[in-house]
Amino acid sequence: MRTYLVTGGAGFIGSNYIHYMLKKYGEEIRIINVDVLTYAGNLENLKDVENLPNYTFVKADITDKDAISRIFAENDIDRVVHFAAESHVDRSIRNPEVFVKTNVLGTAVMLNCAKAAWEQPDGSFAPGKKFLHVSTDEVYGSLSEPDTFFYETTPYDPHSPYSASKAGSDMLVKSYMDTYKFPANITNCSNNYGPYQFPEKLIPLIINNALQGKKLPVYGDGKNVRDWLYVMDHAKAIDMVQEKGKLFETYNIGGHNEKENIRIVEIILETLQDMLSDEDPRKALVTKDLITYVEDRKGHDRRYAIAPDKIKADLGWEPETMFEEGIRLTIQWFFENEEWMKNVTSGDYQKYYEEMYQ
Ligand code: NAD
Ligand code: DAU
């Protein structure tokens, strides 16, 4: 039975990945989820798996080296899948330091503890051990020319404190691979959307506001472009890189689904109109009049677009969920999980929202 240590598994992508893996492999694998439960971590996301015998939750901070090395000492970990991070660009602009601590120092601690546990007396690493570092396309910066894409060879050019801290973490992983031949892969993925996404991010924020007839804040001219990928397609790609990826390689993961932000907002409104029944009082609220252009994000990257050619050619991965289908699945999930949304938007979220959008 292979043992996975998943960091940040109570967050958006981590919890979807855990669901994907437990569904696919059942009791062939064991998952230890290490998460400190920041505002973005939510054990509700894993309610349906929490009692499984092959799933364990450990509340710990990835910057706490004693706690992390204890987990390695007490368990024979085969794979690390490292999601834990501060992930929201707007928060990084307001409060960069915690991004450096979690994303850079936290990754250094994870690497060091894995290396200490896995390194053999001759300096080699036992076969089958692997560290997968989950990173972002934002490390490549912003594309200004149309029909240009991010490749694995594109030089790093991060602009926000978030992307700079993720770039720093990627560099640390690269340094471990180069210096120690540490068995790792890096994945750089585009924007994800889907169930369990915290409503500070564009898509769940727009769905939640629209259903309440609240303003839909669009930064700047609304023409910034992101490349959207349904989260389960990302989970599948991570599994394929674990299974078939060549050690020391980086793989870009993307949906080939570039859209301007304003178009995303319009599609959500159109889909809500289509999915809400005529009797539902919310149907009358969901109109384009809610769209409100607000002050632009500082240093707002204009366009991201991934070329997923390498992962397609080498591993046979490609996105399976078209945006029209993925957004319906996402909206349907939010319809069925109104309590989840109510819980995560009570308390601190209100304070964040007022400060951010007032
Ligand atoms: P998220 O903010 O939803 O979840 C992050 C999780 O990490 C939370 O559960 C949080 O409690 C945990 N965490 C934060 N600090 C921690 C610490 N010090 N110790 C232990 N746990 C800690 O993030 P997400 O959107 O699921 O992103 C997951 C990873 O994927 C991140 O590394 C992010 O950079 C990367 N990524 C995200 C996207 C996206 O579109 N969301 C795209 C590409 C890559
Ligand atoms: O590209 C991958 C990255 O995607 C991940 O690494 C990050 O963790 C993830 O948060 C995401 O970053 P973005 O900044 O692209 O995502 P966000 O949902 O915050 O914003 C998407 C776009 O929408 C961006 O151009 C800013 C804009 N936006 C966002 C919000 C929250 C708005 O116009 N209004 C808003 O209220």
GROMACS .gro file of N, CA, C and O in nm, residues 20 52 124 128 131 153 177 208 228 249 258 261 288 299 309:
model
   60
   20TYR      N    1  -1.039   1.264  -0.576
   20TYR     CA    2  -1.005   1.195  -0.702
   20TYR      C    3  -0.925   1.068  -0.673
   20TYR      O    4  -0.954   0.960  -0.726
   52LEU      N    5  -1.268   0.718   0.659
   52LEU     CA    6  -1.209   0.604   0.587
   52LEU      C    7  -1.082   0.557   0.659
   52LEU      O    8  -1.003   0.640   0.707
  124SER      N    9   2.202   0.835  -0.255
  124SER     CA   10   2.095   0.814  -0.354
  124SER      C   11   1.960   0.806  -0.281
  124SER      O   12   1.954   0.807  -0.157
  128GLY      N   13   1.102   0.476  -0.618
  128GLY     CA   14   0.959   0.488  -0.585
  128GLY      C   15   0.925   0.610  -0.502
  128GLY      O   16   0.809   0.648  -0.492
  131PHE      N   17   0.854   1.353  -0.493
  131PHE     CA   18   0.799   1.476  -0.438
  131PHE      C   19   0.739   1.555  -0.554
  131PHE      O   20   0.810   1.589  -0.649
  153THR      N   21   0.997   2.605  -2.093
  153THR     CA   22   1.125   2.675  -2.111
  153THR      C   23   1.110   2.827  -2.099
  153THR      O   24   1.209   2.900  -2.108
  177MET      N   25   1.677   1.918  -0.693
  177MET     CA   26   1.693   1.820  -0.801
  177MET      C   27   1.836   1.828  -0.857
  177MET      O   28   1.900   1.726  -0.879
  208ASN      N   29  -2.164   3.346  -0.617
  208ASN     CA   30  -2.223   3.377  -0.486
  208ASN      C   31  -2.289   3.515  -0.486
  208ASN      O   32  -2.404   3.531  -0.441
  228TRP      N   33  -0.872   2.879  -1.816
  228TRP     CA   34  -0.943   2.809  -1.708
  228TRP      C   35  -0.945   2.658  -1.726
  228TRP      O   36  -0.975   2.607  -1.834
  249GLU      N   37   1.159   1.650  -1.420
  249GLU     CA   38   1.095   1.729  -1.527
  249GLU      C   39   0.988   1.822  -1.471
  249GLU      O   40   0.926   1.794  -1.369
  258GLU      N   41  -0.881   3.000  -2.298
  258GLU     CA   42  -0.855   3.139  -2.262
  258GLU      C   43  -0.982   3.221  -2.275
  258GLU      O   44  -1.050   3.214  -2.378
  261ASN      N   45  -1.196   3.813  -1.853
  261ASN     CA   46  -1.274   3.805  -1.729
  261ASN      C   47  -1.420   3.845  -1.749
  261ASN      O   48  -1.510   3.782  -1.694
  288LYS      N   49  -2.727   4.142  -1.601
  288LYS     CA   50  -2.600   4.209  -1.634
  288LYS      C   51  -2.586   4.344  -1.563
  288LYS      O   52  -2.476   4.400  -1.554
  299GLY      N   53  -0.057   4.601  -1.047
  299GLY     CA   54   0.034   4.511  -1.121
  299GLY      C   55  -0.037   4.395  -1.190
  299GLY      O   56   0.023   4.290  -1.212
  309ASP      N   57   0.162   2.118  -2.440
  309ASP     CA   58   0.209   2.024  -2.543
  309ASP      C   59   0.291   1.910  -2.484
  309ASP      O   60   0.279   1.795  -2.526
   0.00000   0.00000   0.00000
